[in-house]
XYZ file of C-alpha atoms in Angstrom:
436
model
C -0.044 -11.846 20.553
C 0.114 -9.132 17.929
C 1.608 -11.067 15.056
C 2.531 -14.508 13.861
C 6.132 -13.397 13.448
C 8.644 -11.231 15.303
C 12.253 -10.145 15.180
C 14.828 -11.878 17.342
C 18.408 -10.565 17.035
C 17.536 -9.395 13.501
C 16.566 -12.912 12.372
C 12.984 -13.706 11.489
C 10.806 -16.297 13.116
C 7.706 -16.716 10.982
C 4.388 -18.351 11.682
C 2.337 -20.809 9.650
C 1.629 -20.470 5.941
C -1.126 -18.034 5.006
C -4.555 -19.623 4.507
C -6.780 -16.661 3.622
C -6.264 -13.101 2.437
C -8.511 -10.039 2.530
C -8.702 -7.567 -0.309
C -11.052 -4.700 -1.231
C -12.986 -4.889 -4.495
C -14.088 -1.671 -6.172
C -16.952 -0.673 -8.473
C -16.691 3.150 -8.390
C -15.559 3.879 -11.964
C -17.366 0.950 -13.541
C -20.890 0.833 -14.979
C -22.021 -1.327 -12.053
C -23.980 0.551 -9.413
C -23.067 -1.684 -6.496
C -21.114 -1.018 -3.297
C -17.443 -1.868 -2.963
C -16.819 -4.951 -0.845
C -14.191 -6.788 1.143
C -13.389 -10.173 -0.387
C -11.953 -13.115 1.525
C -9.900 -15.425 -0.703
C -8.807 -18.969 0.170
C -5.071 -19.395 -0.524
C -4.612 -22.762 1.192
C -3.673 -25.336 -1.500
C -5.022 -28.136 0.715
C -8.477 -26.548 0.838
C -11.370 -27.558 -1.471
C -12.053 -23.832 -2.047
C -8.438 -22.957 -2.921
C -8.117 -19.969 -5.263
C -11.739 -18.919 -4.687
C -13.559 -16.002 -3.090
C -15.211 -17.569 -0.044
C -16.889 -14.466 1.433
C -17.934 -10.970 0.378
C -18.750 -8.124 2.769
C -20.451 -5.236 0.917
C -20.040 -1.709 2.222
C -23.256 0.176 3.086
C -22.619 2.949 0.531
C -21.905 3.393 -3.166
C -18.722 4.659 -4.854
C -16.458 4.732 -1.811
C -13.272 3.625 -3.644
C -11.885 1.268 -1.037
C -8.143 1.198 -1.534
C -5.684 0.258 1.238
C -6.284 -1.253 4.664
C -4.597 -1.576 8.051
C -5.022 -3.048 11.513
C -6.285 -1.923 14.899
C -3.218 -3.592 16.440
C 0.032 -4.940 15.016
C 3.653 -5.635 15.893
C 4.118 -2.093 17.204
C 1.870 -3.221 20.120
C 3.875 -6.403 20.738
C 3.888 -7.345 24.404
C 0.627 -5.527 25.227
C -1.745 -8.346 26.203
C -4.738 -6.006 25.993
C -4.308 -5.554 22.234
C -5.585 -8.065 19.690
C -5.380 -7.887 15.903
C -9.093 -8.363 15.210
C -10.302 -5.275 13.346
C -9.419 -4.312 9.777
C -9.459 -0.582 9.017
C -10.737 0.287 5.523
C -10.340 3.947 4.505
C -12.296 5.043 1.410
C -10.083 7.115 -0.860
C -12.857 9.100 -2.576
C -15.879 9.163 -0.236
C -13.582 9.726 2.797
C -15.507 7.221 4.908
C -13.573 4.848 7.142
C -14.965 1.374 7.803
C -14.005 -0.820 10.753
C -14.479 -4.514 10.003
C -14.603 -7.306 12.595
C -12.311 -10.081 11.349
C -11.806 -11.629 14.779
C -15.181 -13.216 15.461
C -15.063 -15.256 12.257
C -11.938 -14.611 10.166
C -13.418 -16.376 7.137
C -16.607 -14.267 7.227
C -15.838 -10.675 8.327
C -18.670 -8.399 9.421
C -19.118 -4.645 9.661
C -18.571 -3.063 13.070
C -18.462 0.703 12.555
C -18.478 3.452 9.942
C -16.696 6.776 10.455
C -18.470 9.450 8.452
C -16.596 11.903 6.210
C -17.907 14.864 8.189
C -15.794 13.749 11.160
C -12.617 13.992 9.070
C -13.783 17.268 7.472
C -14.773 19.094 10.651
C -12.414 17.640 13.242
C -9.288 17.502 11.079
C -9.850 19.580 7.932
C -8.801 16.508 5.961
C -10.217 14.127 3.350
C -9.233 11.219 1.089
C -7.739 8.851 3.710
C -5.157 6.403 2.397
C -2.649 4.476 4.564
C -3.619 3.153 7.984
C -1.069 2.081 10.628
C -1.646 1.115 14.245
C 0.548 2.816 16.836
C 2.224 1.507 19.964
C -0.079 3.830 21.947
C -3.088 1.843 20.766
C -4.294 4.619 18.492
C -4.700 4.312 14.733
C -3.078 6.805 12.370
C -4.298 7.368 8.811
C -2.609 9.529 6.195
C -4.813 11.768 4.068
C -4.305 13.183 0.597
C -6.490 16.256 0.542
C -8.726 18.823 2.137
C -12.544 18.617 1.884
C -12.458 20.705 -1.332
C -10.196 18.227 -3.181
C -6.984 20.244 -2.929
C -3.748 18.567 -1.906
C -3.127 18.368 1.851
C -0.877 15.780 3.476
C -2.138 15.497 7.029
C -2.837 12.624 9.408
C -5.971 11.544 11.274
C -5.870 9.810 14.661
C -8.557 7.323 15.681
C -9.161 5.911 19.140
C -8.120 2.255 19.019
C -11.134 1.052 21.035
C -14.060 3.267 19.970
C -12.634 4.210 16.541
C -13.794 7.792 17.059
C -11.843 10.545 15.295
C -9.585 12.195 17.886
C -8.058 14.897 15.694
C -4.871 15.569 13.744
C -1.488 13.991 14.416
C 0.394 16.943 12.883
C 0.382 20.434 14.351
C -1.964 23.114 12.955
C -0.654 24.599 9.716
C 2.085 21.971 9.311
C 0.444 19.554 6.884
C 2.486 18.686 3.795
C 1.367 20.026 0.379
C 0.392 16.497 -0.682
C -0.085 13.179 1.052
C -0.131 9.470 0.316
C 1.842 6.845 2.267
C 3.887 6.891 5.490
C 6.133 4.653 7.578
C 7.441 5.354 11.075
C 10.405 4.052 13.047
C 10.232 5.005 16.753
C 13.709 3.683 17.537
C 15.052 6.547 15.435
C 12.256 8.974 16.326
C 11.294 9.450 12.683
C 8.358 9.180 10.308
C 8.588 9.623 6.543
C 5.610 10.470 4.339
C 5.170 10.612 0.566
C 3.102 12.484 -2.029
C 0.707 11.523 -4.825
C -1.265 14.553 -5.928
C -4.344 16.732 -5.480
C -7.406 14.443 -5.300
C -9.484 16.615 -7.638
C -6.734 16.368 -10.274
C -6.293 12.597 -10.190
C -9.794 11.375 -9.330
C -10.889 10.507 -12.879
C -7.559 9.919 -14.607
C -4.066 11.261 -15.241
C -3.436 14.481 -17.172
C 0.295 15.200 -17.762
C -0.493 18.930 -17.769
C -1.373 18.682 -14.091
C 2.232 17.732 -13.315
C 3.464 21.002 -14.851
C 0.712 22.855 -12.996
C 2.089 21.623 -9.675
C -0.815 19.316 -8.829
C 1.431 16.289 -8.204
C 4.145 15.859 -5.602
C 7.836 14.962 -5.778
C 9.003 15.124 -2.157
C 9.527 13.040 0.952
C 8.701 14.634 4.282
C 10.673 13.785 7.407
C 8.833 14.166 10.728
C 9.899 14.021 14.367
C 7.925 11.060 15.695
C 7.775 12.374 19.275
C 6.966 16.048 18.727
C 5.007 15.572 15.453
C 6.994 18.406 13.876
C 8.076 18.340 10.239
C 11.884 18.429 10.177
C 12.810 18.210 6.500
C 11.412 18.102 2.997
C 13.509 16.065 0.574
C 12.776 17.240 -2.963
C 13.485 14.272 -5.229
C 13.270 16.392 -8.361
C 11.867 15.380 -11.729
C 13.280 11.848 -11.444
C 11.409 11.406 -8.168
C 8.018 12.690 -9.320
C 5.007 11.055 -7.634
C 6.746 9.143 -4.817
C 4.197 6.586 -3.643
C 4.870 3.561 -1.409
C 7.565 4.071 1.233
C 9.244 1.176 3.070
C 11.808 1.235 5.845
C 13.894 -1.914 6.196
C 12.190 -4.237 8.691
C 15.218 -4.398 10.990
C 14.235 -1.734 13.560
C 17.855 -0.683 14.000
C 18.142 0.235 10.306
C 18.179 3.896 9.340
C 17.288 3.488 5.676
C 14.606 2.360 3.281
C 13.223 2.807 -0.219
C 10.447 4.657 -2.015
C 9.025 3.917 -5.455
C 8.526 6.979 -7.674
C 5.868 6.396 -10.316
C 6.252 8.952 -13.077
C 9.903 8.318 -13.996
C 9.929 4.720 -12.742
C 12.691 5.151 -10.203
C 13.434 3.870 -6.725
C 15.154 6.167 -4.248
C 16.979 5.056 -1.136
C 16.485 7.336 1.853
C 18.889 7.214 4.775
C 20.102 8.982 7.894
C 23.378 10.814 7.367
C 26.325 10.943 9.803
C 25.180 14.488 10.671
C 21.845 13.150 11.896
C 19.624 14.520 9.160
C 18.090 12.577 6.257
C 18.935 12.374 2.564
C 17.884 10.414 -0.530
C 19.603 9.011 -3.607
C 18.338 7.320 -6.752
C 19.362 3.637 -6.852
C 17.090 2.087 -9.523
C 15.828 3.507 -12.813
C 13.614 1.668 -15.303
C 14.002 3.106 -18.836
C 10.861 4.444 -20.499
C 9.674 2.925 -23.770
C 9.112 4.865 -26.974
C 5.516 4.403 -28.100
C 3.158 5.905 -30.662
C -0.348 7.143 -30.023
C 0.151 7.570 -26.287
C -0.268 10.756 -24.225
C 3.510 11.221 -23.911
C 6.399 10.490 -26.344
C 7.674 7.824 -23.964
C 5.823 5.449 -21.659
C 7.213 5.054 -18.131
C 7.063 1.765 -16.288
C 4.994 3.528 -13.583
C 6.253 1.910 -10.396
C 3.097 1.770 -8.287
C 3.883 -0.651 -5.463
C 7.061 -1.800 -3.761
C 7.732 -4.105 -0.831
C 10.698 -5.509 1.028
C 10.967 -9.142 2.139
C 10.918 -9.682 5.889
C 14.604 -10.650 5.907
C 15.451 -7.336 4.169
C 17.186 -9.171 1.336
C 14.855 -8.594 -1.606
C 12.911 -5.600 -2.914
C 9.990 -6.143 -5.284
C 8.071 -3.649 -7.393
C 5.469 -3.556 -10.132
C 5.800 -1.662 -13.429
C 2.091 -1.070 -13.974
C 2.317 0.360 -17.501
C 5.114 -1.886 -18.777
C 3.357 -4.881 -17.261
C 6.057 -6.681 -15.286
C 7.266 -7.362 -11.740
C 10.898 -7.057 -10.698
C 12.910 -8.609 -7.890
C 16.121 -6.948 -6.691
C 18.736 -8.229 -4.277
C 19.321 -5.284 -1.902
C 22.060 -6.858 0.221
C 24.207 -3.991 -1.070
C 21.760 -1.254 -0.052
C 23.143 1.381 -2.419
C 23.418 -0.924 -5.419
C 20.295 -3.091 -5.869
C 20.832 -5.984 -8.285
C 18.046 -7.258 -10.575
C 17.685 -11.019 -9.985
C 14.125 -11.782 -11.093
C 11.584 -10.424 -13.541
C 8.032 -11.588 -14.186
C 6.581 -11.611 -17.685
C 3.874 -9.257 -18.861
C 0.371 -10.283 -17.797
C -3.113 -9.132 -18.884
C -4.204 -5.983 -17.057
C -0.689 -5.574 -15.597
C 0.590 -6.337 -12.073
C -0.044 -3.666 -9.453
C -0.495 -4.427 -5.736
C 1.951 -6.922 -4.215
C 1.991 -8.977 -1.028
C 4.712 -11.428 -0.023
C 4.289 -14.504 2.142
C 6.062 -14.368 5.491
C 8.623 -16.943 4.355
C 9.250 -14.953 1.162
C 8.381 -17.818 -1.187
C 5.018 -16.644 -2.578
C 4.237 -13.268 -4.089
C 0.546 -12.423 -4.500
C -0.400 -9.885 -7.146
C -3.536 -7.966 -8.124
C -3.913 -5.813 -11.228
C -6.050 -2.772 -10.307
C -4.351 0.515 -9.372
C -7.191 3.019 -8.822
C -10.505 2.836 -10.634
C -10.189 6.210 -12.387
C -6.743 5.300 -13.749
C -7.763 1.721 -14.534
C -10.516 3.136 -16.744
C -8.058 5.412 -18.564
C -5.112 3.042 -19.060
C -6.716 -0.408 -19.026
C -10.353 0.021 -20.144
C -10.631 -3.727 -20.723
C -10.127 -4.216 -16.990
C -13.235 -2.139 -16.283
C -15.259 -4.429 -18.546
C -13.587 -7.724 -17.644
C -12.511 -7.197 -14.027
C -9.107 -7.578 -12.425
C -7.351 -10.764 -11.381
C -5.310 -12.062 -8.472
C -2.299 -14.274 -9.160
C 0.433 -16.000 -7.180
C 4.094 -16.062 -8.185
C 6.629 -18.536 -6.818
C 9.850 -16.901 -5.622
C 13.350 -18.359 -5.666
C 14.674 -17.073 -2.331
C 18.163 -18.524 -2.855
C 19.281 -17.212 -6.228
C 16.391 -14.934 -7.102
C 13.797 -15.591 -9.764
C 10.044 -15.447 -10.328
C 7.689 -17.993 -11.898
C 3.895 -17.912 -12.205
C 1.901 -20.518 -10.286
C -0.447 -21.700 -13.026
C -2.684 -23.488 -10.510
C -3.753 -20.244 -8.844
C -5.964 -17.560 -10.387
C -8.836 -15.552 -8.932
C -10.827 -13.954 -11.740
C -12.776 -10.990 -10.380
C -14.463 -10.680 -13.766
C -16.753 -13.504 -12.667
C -18.061 -11.944 -9.465
C -21.817 -12.272 -8.711
C -22.524 -8.543 -9.139
C -20.277 -8.179 -12.172
C -16.577 -7.548 -12.892
C -14.788 -5.921 -9.941
C -11.422 -4.227 -9.388
C -9.424 -5.951 -6.627
C -6.664 -4.012 -4.884
C -4.446 -4.365 -1.769
C -3.951 -7.734 0.002
C -3.792 -8.401 3.749
C -3.114 -11.551 5.768
C -5.053 -11.968 9.053
C -1.785 -12.416 10.972
C -0.004 -9.381 9.547
C 2.442 -9.002 6.689
C 5.511 -7.161 5.459
C 3.615 -3.982 4.467
C 1.374 -3.682 7.546
C 3.667 -4.275 10.504
C 6.337 -2.059 12.047
C 8.749 -3.384 14.649
C 10.008 -1.311 17.542
């Protein structure tokens, strides 16, 4: 079975409570010359190793910049008995390697299965800097890329064979890549895929320069693709308020024709939706005011929305304000008018990546965004490492409260302080799985 949860008449049936999570830990921009690694963390409160790293799988190379991860099989393969969720796909954002990790043989102690070399992406696809990985109903694996081999922006997509993990080629047609790439989400029931834009890898690799925005090295558009023909249908320019649109999330209900995207630079959330005419449009529905500060690179500091997610029942939207240092919970029952119902207090290092338990009651948070930007905006994190926390969620009235009994301090890792990023549950979660 592909997942521990599925949709039945738009109501969720969820599996058991999460017991372990996987997350990549990065050393690239630190002073520590060690490989990035995949950490396994015990999140079972009944376990004697609760809130501890119980396993570390080092990568075979240095300075990869592990970032996001995905599965070889997920809910899009539901009903296919030949598919098993037992391999975690780990794209490296800077080195452009892709690692395939066996998490099926021993889920608590993953082991390396395969490494896809950058030259395969360069020569077969003309792409580099892989980011988001999603499994497809066909059994293939699709990974969005951010650049070409020279570090320029290029939003294309790599296809891997789901059994051999060999690079098959591009998903998009020749010459039809977007100017920039980052995240994507597809919905086959409506024959659509939507992708987002960060910026040119060579511009953002070691930090953020506001001048690069004016020079056109960062994106501000959503791209709408025909899922069947792989043709790009529309480009939705979100304008200045939608600069640097990052994580994109459709509602989980597969019949829904709408979702949300978090836009970092102006700290906004846009709702995208299918119009009565059959095309797609977007509107701004949340805006976090910037703060006036002194001694910063800009006159005002944005919240910098860097991750968003939607609860599996499609009731709540969560996002992190990485520069302001808080997490917000919105009731999105009224899709066009999200209502703020919970807000977490500022924490050291600042909340960044989010993952929600299947029942919606526990929100896990890590504090590292991307090592080059961590070093620029939170230099203490480079020296002291990031942390992982757990926040209790009020799913009735809304509200967030920190679980003071849970803290994973990656500043105390055996090889030195590390930067922990995206979280994955072995059984799938609300940012990895797409229902058909």
